[in-house]
PDB file of C-alpha atoms in Angstrom:
ATOM      1  CA  MET A   1       0.000   0.000   0.000  1.00 42.00           C
ATOM      2  CA  SER A   2       1.210   3.506  -0.739  1.00 45.00           C
ATOM      3  CA  PRO A   3      -0.141   7.064  -0.802  1.00 44.00           C
ATOM      4  CA  THR A   4      -0.361   6.873  -4.586  1.00 44.00           C
ATOM      5  CA  ASP A   5      -3.413   4.624  -4.492  1.00 60.00           C
ATOM      6  CA  LEU A   6      -5.364   7.187  -2.453  1.00 55.00           C
ATOM      7  CA  PRO A   7      -7.304   9.976  -4.165  1.00 56.00           C
ATOM      8  CA  PRO A   8      -6.210  13.553  -3.530  1.00 59.00           C
ATOM      9  CA  PRO A   9      -6.084  15.196  -1.054  1.00 68.00           C
ATOM     10  CA  PHE A  10      -5.646  12.032   1.021  1.00 64.00           C
ATOM     11  CA  ASP A  11      -2.410  11.091  -0.727  1.00 77.00           C
ATOM     12  CA  ARG A  12      -0.851  14.459   0.141  1.00 82.00           C
ATOM     13  CA  VAL A  13      -1.994  14.264   3.767  1.00 85.00           C
ATOM     14  CA  LEU A  14      -0.614  10.767   4.173  1.00 86.00           C
ATOM     15  CA  THR A  15       2.660  11.748   2.537  1.00 89.00           C
ATOM     16  CA  GLY A  16       2.955  14.654   4.987  1.00 92.00           C
ATOM     17  CA  ILE A  17       2.418  12.314   7.949  1.00 94.00           C
ATOM     18  CA  GLU A  18       5.025   9.910   6.612  1.00 93.00           C
ATOM     19  CA  ASP A  19       7.525  12.742   6.095  1.00 94.00           C
ATOM     20  CA  THR A  20       7.035  13.828   9.716  1.00 95.00           C
ATOM     21  CA  LEU A  21       7.564  10.277  10.944  1.00 96.00           C
ATOM     22  CA  LEU A  22      10.758   9.977   8.921  1.00 95.00           C
ATOM     23  CA  GLU A  23      12.038  13.266  10.314  1.00 95.00           C
ATOM     24  CA  LYS A  24      10.973  13.015  13.961  1.00 96.00           C
ATOM     25  CA  GLY A  25       9.988   9.409  14.680  1.00 96.00           C
ATOM     26  CA  PHE A  26       6.478  10.438  15.743  1.00 97.00           C
ATOM     27  CA  SER A  27       3.450  12.330  14.481  1.00 97.00           C
ATOM     28  CA  PHE A  28       0.544  13.950  16.337  1.00 97.00           C
ATOM     29  CA  LEU A  29      -2.674  14.144  14.323  1.00 97.00           C
ATOM     30  CA  GLN A  30      -5.650  16.202  15.353  1.00 96.00           C
ATOM     31  CA  ALA A  31      -9.077  14.781  14.590  1.00 97.00           C
ATOM     32  CA  ASP A  32      -9.675  17.010  11.585  1.00 95.00           C
ATOM     33  CA  THR A  33      -6.672  15.319   9.957  1.00 94.00           C
ATOM     34  CA  SER A  34      -7.152  11.737  11.118  1.00 96.00           C
ATOM     35  CA  ARG A  35     -10.912  11.472  10.617  1.00 96.00           C
ATOM     36  CA  PRO A  36     -10.852  11.880   6.791  1.00 94.00           C
ATOM     37  CA  LEU A  37      -8.044   9.314   6.522  1.00 94.00           C
ATOM     38  CA  LEU A  38      -9.958   6.820   8.645  1.00 96.00           C
ATOM     39  CA  GLU A  39     -13.172   7.505   6.714  1.00 95.00           C
ATOM     40  CA  GLN A  40     -11.280   6.825   3.502  1.00 93.00           C
ATOM     41  CA  GLU A  41     -10.477   3.405   4.989  1.00 94.00           C
ATOM     42  CA  GLY A  42     -14.143   2.761   5.806  1.00 96.00           C
ATOM     43  CA  LEU A  43     -14.752   4.362   9.220  1.00 97.00           C
ATOM     44  CA  THR A  44     -18.453   4.482  10.124  1.00 97.00           C
ATOM     45  CA  ASP A  45     -20.554   4.199  13.302  1.00 98.00           C
ATOM     46  CA  TRP A  46     -17.969   5.849  15.532  1.00 98.00           C
ATOM     47  CA  GLN A  47     -20.461   6.220  18.388  1.00 97.00           C
ATOM     48  CA  GLY A  48     -21.247   2.520  18.380  1.00 98.00           C
ATOM     49  CA  PHE A  49     -17.534   1.723  18.427  1.00 98.00           C
ATOM     50  CA  ALA A  50     -16.815   4.149  21.276  1.00 98.00           C
ATOM     51  CA  GLU A  51     -19.719   2.797  23.356  1.00 98.00           C
ATOM     52  CA  SER A  52     -17.972  -0.580  23.587  1.00 98.00           C
ATOM     53  CA  TRP A  53     -15.438   0.961  26.007  1.00 98.00           C
ATOM     54  CA  ASN A  54     -18.210   0.769  28.609  1.00 97.00           C
ATOM     55  CA  HIS A  55     -17.843  -3.025  28.595  1.00 97.00           C
ATOM     56  CA  LEU A  56     -14.166  -3.713  29.297  1.00 97.00           C
ATOM     57  CA  GLY A  57     -12.714  -6.057  31.905  1.00 92.00           C
ATOM     58  CA  LEU A  58     -10.567  -5.029  34.871  1.00 90.00           C
ATOM     59  CA  ASP A  59      -6.811  -5.358  34.348  1.00 85.00           C
ATOM     60  CA  ARG A  60      -5.733  -7.512  37.298  1.00 81.00           C
ATOM     61  CA  TYR A  61      -2.055  -7.715  36.323  1.00 71.00           C
ATOM     62  CA  MET A  62      -1.003  -4.300  37.613  1.00 70.00           C
ATOM     63  CA  ALA A  63       2.176  -4.827  39.626  1.00 66.00           C
ATOM     64  CA  ASP A  64       1.647  -1.440  41.293  1.00 70.00           C
ATOM     65  CA  GLY A  65      -1.550  -2.824  42.842  1.00 65.00           C
ATOM     66  CA  GLY A  66      -3.702  -0.391  40.884  1.00 70.00           C
ATOM     67  CA  ARG A  67      -7.269  -1.145  39.872  1.00 81.00           C
ATOM     68  CA  TYR A  68      -7.654   1.841  37.572  1.00 87.00           C
ATOM     69  CA  ARG A  69      -7.222   0.175  34.158  1.00 90.00           C
ATOM     70  CA  ARG A  70      -9.809  -1.729  32.126  1.00 94.00           C
ATOM     71  CA  ARG A  71      -9.036  -3.365  28.806  1.00 95.00           C
ATOM     72  CA  ARG A  72      -9.763  -5.861  26.057  1.00 97.00           C
ATOM     73  CA  TYR A  73      -7.208  -7.373  23.713  1.00 97.00           C
ATOM     74  CA  ALA A  74      -7.003  -9.086  20.319  1.00 97.00           C
ATOM     75  CA  THR A  75      -4.392 -10.047  17.722  1.00 98.00           C
ATOM     76  CA  PHE A  76      -4.542 -10.102  13.929  1.00 98.00           C
ATOM     77  CA  ALA A  77      -2.474 -11.129  10.929  1.00 97.00           C
ATOM     78  CA  VAL A  78      -2.529  -8.223   8.473  1.00 97.00           C
ATOM     79  CA  SER A  79      -1.304  -8.250   4.896  1.00 94.00           C
ATOM     80  CA  ALA A  80      -1.832  -5.820   2.046  1.00 88.00           C
ATOM     81  CA  ASP A  81      -5.155  -7.483   1.261  1.00 89.00           C
ATOM     82  CA  THR A  82      -6.473  -9.175   4.379  1.00 95.00           C
ATOM     83  CA  ILE A  83      -7.089  -8.728   8.101  1.00 97.00           C
ATOM     84  CA  THR A  84      -7.416 -12.096   9.831  1.00 97.00           C
ATOM     85  CA  ARG A  85      -8.125 -12.414  13.511  1.00 98.00           C
ATOM     86  CA  LYS A  86      -5.865 -14.847  15.350  1.00 97.00           C
ATOM     87  CA  LYS A  87      -6.805 -17.276  18.098  1.00 96.00           C
ATOM     88  CA  HIS A  88      -7.021 -15.465  21.429  1.00 95.00           C
ATOM     89  CA  GLN A  89      -3.642 -15.407  23.132  1.00 91.00           C
ATOM     90  CA  PRO A  90      -1.899 -13.749  26.057  1.00 90.00           C
ATOM     91  CA  HIS A  91      -0.187 -10.399  25.796  1.00 80.00           C
ATOM     92  CA  TYR A  92       3.533 -10.658  26.578  1.00 72.00           C
ATOM     93  CA  GLN A  93       6.248  -8.042  26.944  1.00 64.00           C
ATOM     94  CA  SER A  94       9.750  -8.742  28.190  1.00 64.00           C
ATOM     95  CA  ARG A  95      11.033  -6.825  31.181  1.00 61.00           C
ATOM     96  CA  ASP A  96      13.406  -5.098  28.756  1.00 58.00           C
ATOM     97  CA  TYR A  97      10.380  -3.089  27.623  1.00 56.00           C
ATOM     98  CA  ASN A  98       8.061  -3.192  30.629  1.00 57.00           C
ATOM     99  CA  LEU A  99       9.781  -3.271  34.001  1.00 52.00           C
ATOM    100  CA  LEU A 100       6.470  -2.997  35.854  1.00 55.00           C
ATOM    101  CA  ASN A 101       4.300  -5.649  34.221  1.00 61.00           C
ATOM    102  CA  GLY A 102       6.654  -7.476  31.842  1.00 54.00           C
ATOM    103  CA  GLY A 103       7.965 -11.012  32.021  1.00 65.00           C
ATOM    104  CA  VAL A 104       4.581 -12.743  32.418  1.00 75.00           C
ATOM    105  CA  GLU A 105       1.832 -13.851  30.066  1.00 79.00           C
ATOM    106  CA  ARG A 106      -1.163 -11.619  30.676  1.00 80.00           C
ATOM    107  CA  TRP A 107      -4.555 -12.959  29.659  1.00 86.00           C
ATOM    108  CA  PHE A 108      -7.053 -10.166  29.094  1.00 91.00           C
ATOM    109  CA  PRO A 109     -10.707 -10.368  28.053  1.00 93.00           C
ATOM    110  CA  ALA A 110     -10.966 -10.653  24.290  1.00 96.00           C
ATOM    111  CA  VAL A 111     -12.183  -7.861  22.070  1.00 98.00           C
ATOM    112  CA  THR A 112     -15.722  -8.861  21.125  1.00 98.00           C
ATOM    113  CA  ASP A 113     -16.351 -10.203  17.641  1.00 97.00           C
ATOM    114  CA  SER A 114     -18.549  -7.250  16.730  1.00 98.00           C
ATOM    115  CA  ILE A 115     -15.817  -4.759  17.665  1.00 98.00           C
ATOM    116  CA  ALA A 116     -12.988  -6.790  16.116  1.00 98.00           C
ATOM    117  CA  THR A 117     -14.768  -6.538  12.755  1.00 98.00           C
ATOM    118  CA  HIS A 118     -16.219  -3.060  13.280  1.00 98.00           C
ATOM    119  CA  PRO A 119     -15.534  -0.566  10.459  1.00 98.00           C
ATOM    120  CA  ALA A 120     -13.746   1.740  12.918  1.00 98.00           C
ATOM    121  CA  MET A 121     -11.381  -1.046  14.012  1.00 98.00           C
ATOM    122  CA  THR A 122     -10.711  -2.079  10.421  1.00 98.00           C
ATOM    123  CA  ALA A 123     -10.063   1.530   9.434  1.00 98.00           C
ATOM    124  CA  ALA A 124      -7.579   2.033  12.273  1.00 98.00           C
ATOM    125  CA  ILE A 125      -5.689  -1.158  11.407  1.00 98.00           C
ATOM    126  CA  ARG A 126      -5.652  -0.319   7.714  1.00 96.00           C
ATOM    127  CA  THR A 127      -4.418   3.218   8.306  1.00 96.00           C
ATOM    128  CA  ILE A 128      -1.439   2.279  10.471  1.00 97.00           C
ATOM    129  CA  SER A 129      -0.548  -0.727   8.317  1.00 96.00           C
ATOM    130  CA  ARG A 130      -0.604   1.498   5.211  1.00 93.00           C
ATOM    131  CA  ILE A 131       1.876   3.842   6.901  1.00 95.00           C
ATOM    132  CA  ALA A 132       4.013   0.959   8.166  1.00 95.00           C
ATOM    133  CA  ASP A 133       4.183  -0.567   4.685  1.00 94.00           C
ATOM    134  CA  ALA A 134       5.226   2.757   3.180  1.00 93.00           C
ATOM    135  CA  LEU A 135       7.957   3.507   5.730  1.00 95.00           C
ATOM    136  CA  THR A 136       9.439   0.074   6.426  1.00 93.00           C
ATOM    137  CA  PRO A 137      12.422  -0.709   4.150  1.00 91.00           C
ATOM    138  CA  PRO A 138      11.579  -3.482   1.659  1.00 90.00           C
ATOM    139  CA  THR A 139      14.265  -5.746   3.117  1.00 90.00           C
ATOM    140  CA  GLU A 140      12.650  -5.461   6.563  1.00 89.00           C
ATOM    141  CA  LYS A 141       8.960  -5.383   5.652  1.00 91.00           C
ATOM    142  CA  PRO A 142       7.154  -8.639   6.437  1.00 93.00           C
ATOM    143  CA  PRO A 143       4.496 -10.002   4.077  1.00 94.00           C
ATOM    144  CA  VAL A 144       2.215 -10.257   7.111  1.00 96.00           C
ATOM    145  CA  TRP A 145       2.260  -7.975  10.149  1.00 97.00           C
ATOM    146  CA  HIS A 146       1.493  -9.260  13.636  1.00 96.00           C
ATOM    147  CA  VAL A 147      -1.015  -6.701  14.912  1.00 98.00           C
ATOM    148  CA  GLU A 148      -2.148  -6.311  18.513  1.00 97.00           C
ATOM    149  CA  VAL A 149      -5.074  -4.108  19.517  1.00 98.00           C
ATOM    150  CA  HIS A 150      -5.850  -2.888  23.013  1.00 97.00           C
ATOM    151  CA  GLN A 151      -8.978  -1.171  24.220  1.00 98.00           C
ATOM    152  CA  PHE A 152      -7.917   0.818  27.305  1.00 96.00           C
ATOM    153  CA  ARG A 153      -9.964   2.720  29.845  1.00 97.00           C
ATOM    154  CA  ILE A 154      -7.980   4.553  32.548  1.00 95.00           C
ATOM    155  CA  GLU A 155     -10.177   5.566  35.477  1.00 95.00           C
ATOM    156  CA  ALA A 156      -9.331   8.373  37.912  1.00 92.00           C
ATOM    157  CA  ARG A 157     -10.639   8.954  41.409  1.00 86.00           C
ATOM    158  CA  THR A 158      -9.802  11.351  44.196  1.00 79.00           C
ATOM    159  CA  GLY A 159      -6.611  10.142  45.841  1.00 75.00           C
ATOM    160  CA  ASN A 160      -6.212   7.460  43.173  1.00 80.00           C
ATOM    161  CA  GLU A 161      -4.906   8.937  39.936  1.00 83.00           C
ATOM    162  CA  GLY A 162      -5.165   6.937  36.723  1.00 88.00           C
ATOM    163  CA  ARG A 163      -1.873   6.175  34.995  1.00 87.00           C
ATOM    164  CA  PRO A 164      -2.097   5.513  31.237  1.00 86.00           C
ATOM    165  CA  THR A 165       1.546   4.357  31.165  1.00 84.00           C
ATOM    166  CA  PRO A 166       2.305   3.068  34.673  1.00 81.00           C
ATOM    167  CA  GLU A 167       5.613   1.663  33.418  1.00 82.00           C
ATOM    168  CA  GLY A 168       6.754   5.246  32.753  1.00 83.00           C
ATOM    169  CA  LEU A 169       8.672   6.405  29.721  1.00 90.00           C
ATOM    170  CA  HIS A 170       8.989   3.326  27.520  1.00 90.00           C
ATOM    171  CA  ARG A 171       9.102   1.592  24.182  1.00 90.00           C
ATOM    172  CA  ASP A 172       6.670  -1.216  23.396  1.00 90.00           C
ATOM    173  CA  GLY A 173       9.048  -3.662  21.719  1.00 90.00           C
ATOM    174  CA  VAL A 174       7.215  -3.458  18.393  1.00 95.00           C
ATOM    175  CA  ASP A 175       7.767  -1.638  15.096  1.00 95.00           C
ATOM    176  CA  TRP A 176       4.888   0.863  14.891  1.00 97.00           C
ATOM    177  CA  VAL A 177       2.316   2.195  17.351  1.00 97.00           C
ATOM    178  CA  LEU A 178      -0.990   3.997  16.753  1.00 98.00           C
ATOM    179  CA  VAL A 179      -2.795   5.576  19.715  1.00 98.00           C
ATOM    180  CA  LEU A 180      -6.307   6.775  18.881  1.00 98.00           C
ATOM    181  CA  MET A 181      -8.292   8.871  21.342  1.00 98.00           C
ATOM    182  CA  VAL A 182     -11.782   7.502  21.899  1.00 98.00           C
ATOM    183  CA  ALA A 183     -13.088   9.621  24.781  1.00 98.00           C
ATOM    184  CA  ARG A 184     -12.026  11.842  27.686  1.00 97.00           C
ATOM    185  CA  HIS A 185     -14.608  12.346  30.393  1.00 96.00           C
ATOM    186  CA  ASN A 186     -14.111  14.591  33.415  1.00 96.00           C
ATOM    187  CA  VAL A 187     -10.297  14.268  33.449  1.00 96.00           C
ATOM    188  CA  GLU A 188      -7.354  16.637  33.254  1.00 93.00           C
ATOM    189  CA  GLN A 189      -3.708  16.027  32.337  1.00 93.00           C
ATOM    190  CA  GLY A 190      -2.861  12.907  30.298  1.00 95.00           C
ATOM    191  CA  VAL A 191      -0.074  14.659  28.392  1.00 97.00           C
ATOM    192  CA  THR A 192       1.879  12.511  25.937  1.00 97.00           C
ATOM    193  CA  THR A 193       5.637  13.083  25.932  1.00 97.00           C
ATOM    194  CA  ILE A 194       8.079  11.851  23.292  1.00 97.00           C
ATOM    195  CA  HIS A 195      11.808  11.334  23.911  1.00 96.00           C
ATOM    196  CA  ASP A 196      14.717  10.265  21.755  1.00 96.00           C
ATOM    197  CA  MET A 197      16.926   7.244  22.379  1.00 95.00           C
ATOM    198  CA  ARG A 198      18.988   9.271  24.852  1.00 95.00           C
ATOM    199  CA  ARG A 199      15.720  10.067  26.640  1.00 94.00           C
ATOM    200  CA  GLU A 200      15.995  13.698  25.704  1.00 96.00           C
ATOM    201  CA  PRO A 201      12.561  15.330  25.144  1.00 96.00           C
ATOM    202  CA  LEU A 202      11.429  15.802  21.555  1.00 96.00           C
ATOM    203  CA  GLY A 203       7.896  17.069  22.069  1.00 96.00           C
ATOM    204  CA  SER A 204       4.619  16.789  23.950  1.00 97.00           C
ATOM    205  CA  PHE A 205       0.914  17.003  23.169  1.00 97.00           C
ATOM    206  CA  THR A 206      -2.443  15.983  24.607  1.00 97.00           C
ATOM    207  CA  LEU A 207      -4.919  13.699  22.890  1.00 98.00           C
ATOM    208  CA  THR A 208      -8.038  15.658  23.705  1.00 97.00           C
ATOM    209  CA  ASN A 209     -10.788  15.037  21.167  1.00 97.00           C
ATOM    210  CA  PRO A 210     -12.186  11.800  19.774  1.00 98.00           C
ATOM    211  CA  LEU A 211     -10.029  10.674  16.821  1.00 98.00           C
ATOM    212  CA  ASP A 212      -6.982  12.691  17.858  1.00 98.00           C
ATOM    213  CA  ALA A 213      -4.097  10.305  17.203  1.00 98.00           C
ATOM    214  CA  ALA A 214      -0.405   9.690  17.784  1.00 97.00           C
ATOM    215  CA  ILE A 215       1.799   7.503  15.585  1.00 97.00           C
ATOM    216  CA  VAL A 216       5.171   6.343  16.907  1.00 97.00           C
ATOM    217  CA  ASP A 217       8.193   4.630  15.352  1.00 97.00           C
ATOM    218  CA  ASP A 218       8.989   2.368  18.289  1.00 95.00           C
ATOM    219  CA  HIS A 219      12.569   1.817  17.123  1.00 95.00           C
ATOM    220  CA  ARG A 220      13.405   5.501  17.360  1.00 96.00           C
ATOM    221  CA  VAL A 221      11.566   7.095  20.287  1.00 97.00           C
ATOM    222  CA  TYR A 222      10.272   6.536  23.799  1.00 95.00           C
ATOM    223  CA  HIS A 223       6.813   7.667  24.831  1.00 95.00           C
ATOM    224  CA  GLY A 224       4.856   8.151  28.030  1.00 94.00           C
ATOM    225  CA  VAL A 225       1.637   9.741  29.275  1.00 96.00           C
ATOM    226  CA  THR A 226       1.164  11.680  32.494  1.00 95.00           C
ATOM    227  CA  ALA A 227      -1.447  10.549  35.004  1.00 93.00           C
ATOM    228  CA  VAL A 228      -5.045  11.728  34.719  1.00 95.00           C
ATOM    229  CA  GLN A 229      -7.042  13.157  37.605  1.00 93.00           C
ATOM    230  CA  PRO A 230     -10.761  13.895  37.956  1.00 94.00           C
ATOM    231  CA  VAL A 231     -11.964  17.436  37.375  1.00 94.00           C
ATOM    232  CA  ASP A 232     -15.122  16.838  39.415  1.00 94.00           C
ATOM    233  CA  PRO A 233     -14.369  14.140  42.044  1.00 91.00           C
ATOM    234  CA  SER A 234     -18.060  13.400  42.490  1.00 91.00           C
ATOM    235  CA  GLN A 235     -18.452  12.205  38.873  1.00 93.00           C
ATOM    236  CA  PRO A 236     -16.963   9.279  36.903  1.00 92.00           C
ATOM    237  CA  ALA A 237     -13.654  10.218  35.273  1.00 95.00           C
ATOM    238  CA  TYR A 238     -11.874   8.230  32.571  1.00 97.00           C
ATOM    239  CA  ARG A 239      -9.638   8.312  29.479  1.00 97.00           C
ATOM    240  CA  ASP A 240     -10.413   5.829  26.664  1.00 98.00           C
ATOM    241  CA  VAL A 241      -7.964   4.995  23.873  1.00 98.00           C
ATOM    242  CA  LEU A 242      -7.435   2.375  21.210  1.00 98.00           C
ATOM    243  CA  VAL A 243      -3.820   1.246  20.806  1.00 98.00           C
ATOM    244  CA  VAL A 244      -2.761  -0.656  17.689  1.00 98.00           C
ATOM    245  CA  THR A 245       0.784  -2.044  17.403  1.00 97.00           C
ATOM    246  CA  LEU A 246       2.525  -3.703  14.461  1.00 97.00           C
ATOM    247  CA  ARG A 247       5.599  -5.904  14.503  1.00 93.00           C
ATOM    248  CA  HIS A 248       7.307  -8.580  12.481  1.00 88.00           C
ATOM    249  CA  GLU A 249       6.047 -12.123  13.014  1.00 75.00           C
TER     250      GLU A 249
END
């Protein structure tokens, strides 16, 4: 896949994103940029997709003892032509990449079938895989990407902040990462920071609106997100995102 098979102006927008990734190792997209790209890949029924974040399971693997994260998880095999869901499997990261929760197989509730095949999910996977195909050198590009998707809800309460990246500044041990904002309700902070391989800061931004997005070259930069806190402690407070990662099989 390449920008040339997209109609203008989508090809120019995608080329601009790819140029930024080549230069900086990351790209922050506001919703008015990401939405048309996702719609070009078939995005519809965003509200139905976002509503599914109300039905996630509690993450019980938090080594910090926290009970502020809910999630669902699924894996796919993605080629230029097909997206095939894999048999449900555990999520695993080595402690080289996740000192807090790495080194163990973590079994999370599966993404439901209706969400795994939802046009919004397919559009997100297609968009990041299109970019990954364009930017990965031919000698390193696999015919099939191993894709992992995570539905995350980070909840915040008074005296119990929600930490989107409890492992701190990190890399994920993959090739490419897409973070897509789904919803922010009654929370403040949650600032994304990007650092180079020497851990020197490169930039920061906040995913604020639905469909704001961040794309990261995991080989070149570290990323982290500051904790979220409730604005009104008497009301539910949460930050919902979809994370899609790609790596070689």
